mmCIF file of N, CA and C in Angstrom:
data_model
loop_
_atom_site.group_PDB
_atom_site.id
_atom_site.type_symbol
_atom_site.label_atom_id
_atom_site.label_comp_id
_atom_site.label_asym_id
_atom_site.label_seq_id
_atom_site.Cartn_x
_atom_site.Cartn_y
_atom_site.Cartn_z
ATOM 1 N N UNK A 1 -3.622 23.497 -24.809
ATOM 2 C CA UNK A 1 -2.624 22.564 -25.412
ATOM 3 C C UNK A 1 -1.513 22.376 -24.441
ATOM 4 N N UNK A 2 -0.900 23.520 -23.883
ATOM 5 C CA UNK A 2 0.240 23.337 -23.098
ATOM 6 C C UNK A 2 -0.131 22.591 -21.736
ATOM 7 N N UNK A 3 -1.361 22.742 -21.317
ATOM 8 C CA UNK A 3 -1.782 21.976 -20.111
ATOM 9 C C UNK A 3 -1.781 20.576 -20.337
ATOM 10 N N UNK A 4 -2.290 20.155 -21.495
ATOM 11 C CA UNK A 4 -2.248 18.658 -21.863
ATOM 12 C C UNK A 4 -0.799 18.162 -21.963
ATOM 13 N N UNK A 5 0.046 18.916 -22.515
ATOM 14 C CA UNK A 5 1.460 18.557 -22.622
ATOM 15 C C UNK A 5 2.054 18.422 -21.210
ATOM 16 N N UNK A 6 1.728 19.354 -20.273
ATOM 17 C CA UNK A 6 2.261 19.286 -18.988
ATOM 18 C C UNK A 6 1.713 18.078 -18.290
ATOM 19 N N UNK A 7 0.387 17.725 -18.436
ATOM 20 C CA UNK A 7 -0.191 16.596 -17.771
ATOM 21 C C UNK A 7 0.471 15.292 -18.343
ATOM 22 N N UNK A 8 0.631 15.207 -19.612
ATOM 23 C CA UNK A 8 1.274 14.137 -20.230
ATOM 24 C C UNK A 8 2.749 13.881 -19.700
ATOM 25 N N UNK A 9 3.410 14.951 -19.610
ATOM 26 C CA UNK A 9 4.810 14.871 -18.993
ATOM 27 C C UNK A 9 4.767 14.445 -17.556
ATOM 28 N N UNK A 10 3.824 14.945 -16.734
ATOM 29 C CA UNK A 10 3.695 14.560 -15.386
ATOM 30 C C UNK A 10 3.345 13.145 -15.252
ATOM 31 N N UNK A 11 2.360 12.569 -16.070
ATOM 32 C CA UNK A 11 2.067 11.222 -16.061
ATOM 33 C C UNK A 11 3.225 10.291 -16.504
ATOM 34 N N UNK A 12 3.985 10.715 -17.480
ATOM 35 C CA UNK A 12 5.133 9.973 -17.951
ATOM 36 C C UNK A 12 6.177 9.970 -16.868
ATOM 37 N N UNK A 13 6.376 10.949 -16.078
ATOM 38 C CA UNK A 13 7.310 10.957 -14.991
ATOM 39 C C UNK A 13 6.894 10.006 -13.930
ATOM 40 N N UNK A 14 5.562 10.025 -13.604
ATOM 41 C CA UNK A 14 5.033 9.139 -12.611
ATOM 42 C C UNK A 14 5.291 7.595 -13.057
ATOM 43 N N UNK A 15 4.972 7.345 -14.307
ATOM 44 C CA UNK A 15 5.198 5.957 -14.833
ATOM 45 C C UNK A 15 6.678 5.617 -14.676
ATOM 46 N N UNK A 16 7.594 6.415 -15.086
ATOM 47 C CA UNK A 16 8.996 6.125 -14.912
ATOM 48 C C UNK A 16 9.410 5.901 -13.533
ATOM 49 N N UNK A 17 8.917 6.698 -12.521
ATOM 50 C CA UNK A 17 9.232 6.450 -11.164
ATOM 51 C C UNK A 17 8.612 5.259 -10.602
ATOM 52 N N UNK A 18 7.358 4.925 -11.049
ATOM 53 C CA UNK A 18 6.786 3.649 -10.685
ATOM 54 C C UNK A 18 7.661 2.508 -11.198
ATOM 55 N N UNK A 19 8.005 2.516 -12.407
ATOM 56 C CA UNK A 19 8.792 1.426 -13.020
ATOM 57 C C UNK A 19 10.153 1.246 -12.330
ATOM 58 N N UNK A 20 10.760 2.334 -11.986
ATOM 59 C CA UNK A 20 12.077 2.270 -11.310
ATOM 60 C C UNK A 20 12.055 1.823 -9.873
ATOM 61 N N UNK A 21 10.836 2.096 -9.267
ATOM 62 C CA UNK A 21 10.626 1.608 -7.863
ATOM 63 C C UNK A 21 10.071 0.129 -7.777
ATOM 64 N N UNK A 22 9.700 -0.365 -8.806
ATOM 65 C CA UNK A 22 9.049 -1.708 -8.823
ATOM 66 C C UNK A 22 9.830 -2.634 -9.755
ATOM 67 N N UNK A 23 11.079 -2.826 -9.519
ATOM 68 C CA UNK A 23 11.886 -3.715 -10.305
ATOM 69 C C UNK A 23 12.018 -5.081 -9.776
ATOM 70 N N UNK A 24 11.237 -5.365 -8.706
ATOM 71 C CA UNK A 24 11.227 -6.687 -8.049
ATOM 72 C C UNK A 24 10.722 -7.698 -9.029
ATOM 73 N N UNK A 25 11.539 -8.808 -9.171
ATOM 74 C CA UNK A 25 11.020 -9.826 -10.088
ATOM 75 C C UNK A 25 9.864 -10.552 -9.546
ATOM 76 N N UNK A 26 8.866 -10.791 -10.444
ATOM 77 C CA UNK A 26 7.736 -11.670 -10.093
ATOM 78 C C UNK A 26 7.572 -12.753 -11.042
ATOM 79 N N UNK A 27 6.918 -13.807 -10.627
ATOM 80 C CA UNK A 27 6.695 -14.920 -11.550
ATOM 81 C C UNK A 27 5.199 -15.046 -11.869
ATOM 82 N N UNK A 28 4.957 -15.079 -13.204
ATOM 83 C CA UNK A 28 3.554 -15.157 -13.649
ATOM 84 C C UNK A 28 3.406 -16.571 -14.250
ATOM 85 N N UNK A 29 2.471 -17.447 -13.764
ATOM 86 C CA UNK A 29 2.275 -18.701 -14.285
ATOM 87 C C UNK A 29 0.859 -18.823 -14.936
ATOM 88 N N UNK A 30 0.788 -19.181 -16.215
ATOM 89 C CA UNK A 30 -0.489 -19.451 -16.869
ATOM 90 C C UNK A 30 -0.416 -20.869 -17.487
ATOM 91 N N UNK A 31 -1.263 -21.658 -16.901
ATOM 92 C CA UNK A 31 -1.243 -23.132 -17.252
ATOM 93 C C UNK A 31 0.195 -23.683 -17.211
ATOM 94 N N UNK A 32 0.866 -23.951 -18.328
ATOM 95 C CA UNK A 32 2.206 -24.538 -18.278
ATOM 96 C C UNK A 32 3.252 -23.469 -18.587
ATOM 97 N N UNK A 33 2.885 -22.306 -18.953
ATOM 98 C CA UNK A 33 3.815 -21.239 -19.335
ATOM 99 C C UNK A 33 4.118 -20.450 -18.058
ATOM 100 N N UNK A 34 5.385 -20.138 -17.865
ATOM 101 C CA UNK A 34 5.902 -19.413 -16.786
ATOM 102 C C UNK A 34 6.725 -18.223 -17.257
ATOM 103 N N UNK A 35 6.482 -17.048 -16.672
ATOM 104 C CA UNK A 35 7.259 -15.872 -17.121
ATOM 105 C C UNK A 35 7.769 -15.212 -15.807
ATOM 106 N N UNK A 36 9.017 -14.826 -15.813
ATOM 107 C CA UNK A 36 9.568 -14.035 -14.722
ATOM 108 C C UNK A 36 10.053 -12.689 -15.214
ATOM 109 N N UNK A 37 9.554 -11.581 -14.621
ATOM 110 C CA UNK A 37 10.013 -10.331 -15.085
ATOM 111 C C UNK A 37 9.713 -9.340 -14.007
ATOM 112 N N UNK A 38 9.962 -8.010 -14.234
ATOM 113 C CA UNK A 38 9.799 -7.061 -13.205
ATOM 114 C C UNK A 38 8.243 -6.735 -13.047
ATOM 115 N N UNK A 39 7.938 -6.368 -11.840
ATOM 116 C CA UNK A 39 6.581 -6.123 -11.492
ATOM 117 C C UNK A 39 5.980 -5.031 -12.414
ATOM 118 N N UNK A 40 6.770 -3.970 -12.717
ATOM 119 C CA UNK A 40 6.259 -2.899 -13.532
ATOM 120 C C UNK A 40 5.885 -3.374 -14.953
ATOM 121 N N UNK A 41 6.785 -4.289 -15.514
ATOM 122 C CA UNK A 41 6.516 -4.782 -16.862
ATOM 123 C C UNK A 41 5.331 -5.722 -16.835
ATOM 124 N N UNK A 42 5.113 -6.524 -15.870
ATOM 125 C CA UNK A 42 3.996 -7.315 -15.772
ATOM 126 C C UNK A 42 2.671 -6.522 -15.606
ATOM 127 N N UNK A 43 2.718 -5.547 -14.823
ATOM 128 C CA UNK A 43 1.531 -4.582 -14.671
ATOM 129 C C UNK A 43 1.286 -3.773 -15.993
ATOM 130 N N UNK A 44 2.263 -3.456 -16.693
ATOM 131 C CA UNK A 44 2.099 -2.702 -17.945
ATOM 132 C C UNK A 44 1.521 -3.555 -18.929
ATOM 133 N N UNK A 45 1.924 -4.900 -19.071
ATOM 134 C CA UNK A 45 1.387 -5.843 -20.019
ATOM 135 C C UNK A 45 -0.104 -6.116 -19.693
ATOM 136 N N UNK A 46 -0.406 -6.293 -18.401
ATOM 137 C CA UNK A 46 -1.776 -6.514 -17.937
ATOM 138 C C UNK A 46 -2.688 -5.283 -18.337
ATOM 139 N N UNK A 47 -2.113 -4.118 -18.073
ATOM 140 C CA UNK A 47 -2.946 -2.910 -18.517
ATOM 141 C C UNK A 47 -3.121 -2.833 -19.974
ATOM 142 N N UNK A 48 -2.090 -3.019 -20.724
ATOM 143 C CA UNK A 48 -2.311 -3.090 -22.251
ATOM 144 C C UNK A 48 -3.249 -4.123 -22.716
ATOM 145 N N UNK A 49 -3.207 -5.302 -22.097
ATOM 146 C CA UNK A 49 -4.178 -6.403 -22.417
ATOM 147 C C UNK A 49 -5.573 -5.965 -22.132
ATOM 148 N N UNK A 50 -5.751 -5.355 -20.927
ATOM 149 C CA UNK A 50 -7.072 -4.903 -20.509
ATOM 150 C C UNK A 50 -7.620 -3.805 -21.487
ATOM 151 N N UNK A 51 -6.756 -2.906 -21.849
ATOM 152 C CA UNK A 51 -7.182 -1.831 -22.802
ATOM 153 C C UNK A 51 -7.522 -2.472 -24.093
ATOM 154 N N UNK A 52 -6.796 -3.455 -24.618
ATOM 155 C CA UNK A 52 -7.062 -4.031 -25.883
ATOM 156 C C UNK A 52 -8.379 -4.802 -25.819
ATOM 157 N N UNK A 53 -8.583 -5.454 -24.740
ATOM 158 C CA UNK A 53 -9.886 -6.240 -24.620
ATOM 159 C C UNK A 53 -11.102 -5.251 -24.580
ATOM 160 N N UNK A 54 -10.924 -4.112 -23.910
ATOM 161 C CA UNK A 54 -12.070 -3.170 -23.855
ATOM 162 C C UNK A 54 -12.332 -2.438 -25.177
ATOM 163 N N UNK A 55 -11.221 -2.214 -25.961
ATOM 164 C CA UNK A 55 -11.359 -1.705 -27.272
ATOM 165 C C UNK A 55 -12.137 -2.663 -28.190
ATOM 166 N N UNK A 56 -11.724 -3.903 -28.132
ATOM 167 C CA UNK A 56 -12.312 -4.916 -28.928
ATOM 168 C C UNK A 56 -13.731 -5.163 -28.531
ATOM 169 N N UNK A 57 -14.109 -4.995 -27.254
ATOM 170 C CA UNK A 57 -15.414 -5.271 -26.855
ATOM 171 C C UNK A 57 -16.292 -4.083 -27.231
ATOM 172 N N UNK A 58 -15.807 -2.915 -27.341
ATOM 173 C CA UNK A 58 -16.617 -1.739 -27.839
ATOM 174 C C UNK A 58 -16.608 -1.546 -29.401
ATOM 175 N N UNK A 59 -15.864 -2.298 -30.020
ATOM 176 C CA UNK A 59 -15.788 -2.192 -31.533
ATOM 177 C C UNK A 59 -17.174 -2.411 -32.167
ATOM 178 N N UNK A 60 -17.898 -3.546 -31.846
ATOM 179 C CA UNK A 60 -19.226 -3.734 -32.566
ATOM 180 C C UNK A 60 -20.115 -2.522 -32.350
ATOM 181 N N UNK A 61 -20.193 -1.941 -31.243
ATOM 182 C CA UNK A 61 -21.066 -0.818 -30.944
ATOM 183 C C UNK A 61 -20.701 0.378 -31.808
ATOM 184 N N UNK A 62 -19.256 0.617 -31.841
ATOM 185 C CA UNK A 62 -18.811 1.713 -32.593
ATOM 186 C C UNK A 62 -19.066 1.546 -34.084
ATOM 187 N N UNK A 63 -18.893 0.294 -34.637
ATOM 188 C CA UNK A 63 -19.172 0.054 -36.077
ATOM 189 C C UNK A 63 -20.714 0.332 -36.292
ATOM 190 N N UNK A 64 -21.553 -0.237 -35.454
ATOM 191 C CA UNK A 64 -23.023 -0.059 -35.573
ATOM 192 C C UNK A 64 -23.378 1.423 -35.639
ATOM 193 N N UNK A 65 -22.832 2.222 -34.739
ATOM 194 C CA UNK A 65 -23.161 3.601 -34.588
ATOM 195 C C UNK A 65 -22.666 4.336 -35.842
ATOM 196 N N UNK A 66 -21.484 4.034 -36.268
ATOM 197 C CA UNK A 66 -21.082 4.762 -37.495
ATOM 198 C C UNK A 66 -21.871 4.369 -38.729
ATOM 199 N N UNK A 67 -22.280 3.146 -38.793
ATOM 200 C CA UNK A 67 -23.058 2.714 -39.958
ATOM 201 C C UNK A 67 -24.502 3.421 -39.895
ATOM 202 N N UNK A 68 -25.001 3.521 -38.750
ATOM 203 C CA UNK A 68 -26.245 4.239 -38.569
ATOM 204 C C UNK A 68 -26.129 5.676 -38.911
ATOM 205 N N UNK A 69 -24.967 6.332 -38.537
ATOM 206 C CA UNK A 69 -24.746 7.752 -38.842
ATOM 207 C C UNK A 69 -24.581 7.955 -40.355
ATOM 208 N N UNK A 70 -23.965 7.080 -40.989
ATOM 209 C CA UNK A 70 -23.872 7.147 -42.440
ATOM 210 C C UNK A 70 -25.163 7.055 -43.129
ATOM 211 N N UNK A 71 -25.977 6.159 -42.648
ATOM 212 C CA UNK A 71 -27.338 5.971 -43.181
ATOM 213 C C UNK A 71 -28.168 7.275 -42.967
ATOM 214 N N UNK A 72 -28.062 7.841 -41.837
ATOM 215 C CA UNK A 72 -28.809 9.090 -41.576
ATOM 216 C C UNK A 72 -28.309 10.242 -42.408
ATOM 217 N N UNK A 73 -26.981 10.345 -42.580
ATOM 218 C CA UNK A 73 -26.465 11.360 -43.415
ATOM 219 C C UNK A 73 -26.918 11.208 -44.772
ATOM 220 N N UNK A 74 -27.008 9.978 -45.361
ATOM 221 C CA UNK A 74 -27.416 9.799 -46.684
ATOM 222 C C UNK A 74 -28.878 10.182 -46.893
ATOM 223 N N UNK A 75 -29.778 9.750 -45.790
ATOM 224 C CA UNK A 75 -31.181 10.077 -45.899
ATOM 225 C C UNK A 75 -31.306 11.613 -45.825
ATOM 226 N N UNK A 76 -30.540 12.308 -45.008
ATOM 227 C CA UNK A 76 -30.603 13.855 -44.934
ATOM 228 C C UNK A 76 -30.289 14.409 -46.246
ATOM 229 N N UNK A 77 -29.221 13.954 -46.833
ATOM 230 C CA UNK A 77 -28.785 14.531 -48.210
ATOM 231 C C UNK A 77 -29.944 14.347 -49.274
ATOM 232 N N UNK A 78 -30.560 13.115 -49.255
ATOM 233 C CA UNK A 78 -31.617 12.870 -50.178
ATOM 234 C C UNK A 78 -32.829 13.878 -49.867
ATOM 235 N N UNK A 79 -33.164 13.953 -48.631
ATOM 236 C CA UNK A 79 -34.189 14.924 -48.259
ATOM 237 C C UNK A 79 -33.905 16.365 -48.641
ATOM 238 N N UNK A 80 -32.707 16.771 -48.427
ATOM 239 C CA UNK A 80 -32.343 18.163 -48.793
ATOM 240 C C UNK A 80 -32.407 18.245 -50.323
ATOM 241 N N UNK A 81 -31.971 17.301 -51.081
ATOM 242 C CA UNK A 81 -32.096 17.368 -52.502
ATOM 243 C C UNK A 81 -33.425 17.487 -53.079
ATOM 244 N N UNK A 82 -34.371 16.691 -52.321
ATOM 245 C CA UNK A 82 -35.817 16.840 -52.903
ATOM 246 C C UNK A 82 -36.387 18.115 -52.365
ATOM 247 N N UNK A 83 -36.030 18.676 -51.339
ATOM 248 C CA UNK A 83 -36.662 19.981 -50.778
ATOM 249 C C UNK A 83 -36.000 21.157 -51.373
ATOM 250 N N UNK A 84 -34.848 21.088 -52.126
ATOM 251 C CA UNK A 84 -34.260 22.225 -52.726
ATOM 252 C C UNK A 84 -35.039 22.697 -53.938
ATOM 253 N N UNK A 85 -35.295 23.991 -54.040
ATOM 254 C CA UNK A 85 -36.062 24.523 -55.190
ATOM 255 C C UNK A 85 -35.245 24.292 -56.417
ATOM 256 N N UNK A 86 -35.913 24.123 -57.570
ATOM 257 C CA UNK A 86 -35.138 24.029 -58.777
ATOM 258 C C UNK A 86 -34.414 25.301 -59.195
ATOM 259 N N UNK A 87 -33.236 25.218 -59.647
ATOM 260 C CA UNK A 87 -32.401 26.435 -59.964
ATOM 261 C C UNK A 87 -32.649 26.845 -61.359
#
């Protein structure tokens, strides 16, 4: 647990150093919309958007897997109930 805390602290420190060293303003243009902000902020938003897209893309598979797992657990409980000797 302490190792994970130290790794999180080190990663946080690296992110802060990266953000402080990349304050150069950049312009992002998408169709008619234009945004000007720091490079670190633009990269952070792009990273978060990519993570959100990947989570949304994996969501159907996750839901399908959980549904199948609940079906199998229900079948197992039914089989165990049938196999249990009467008390």
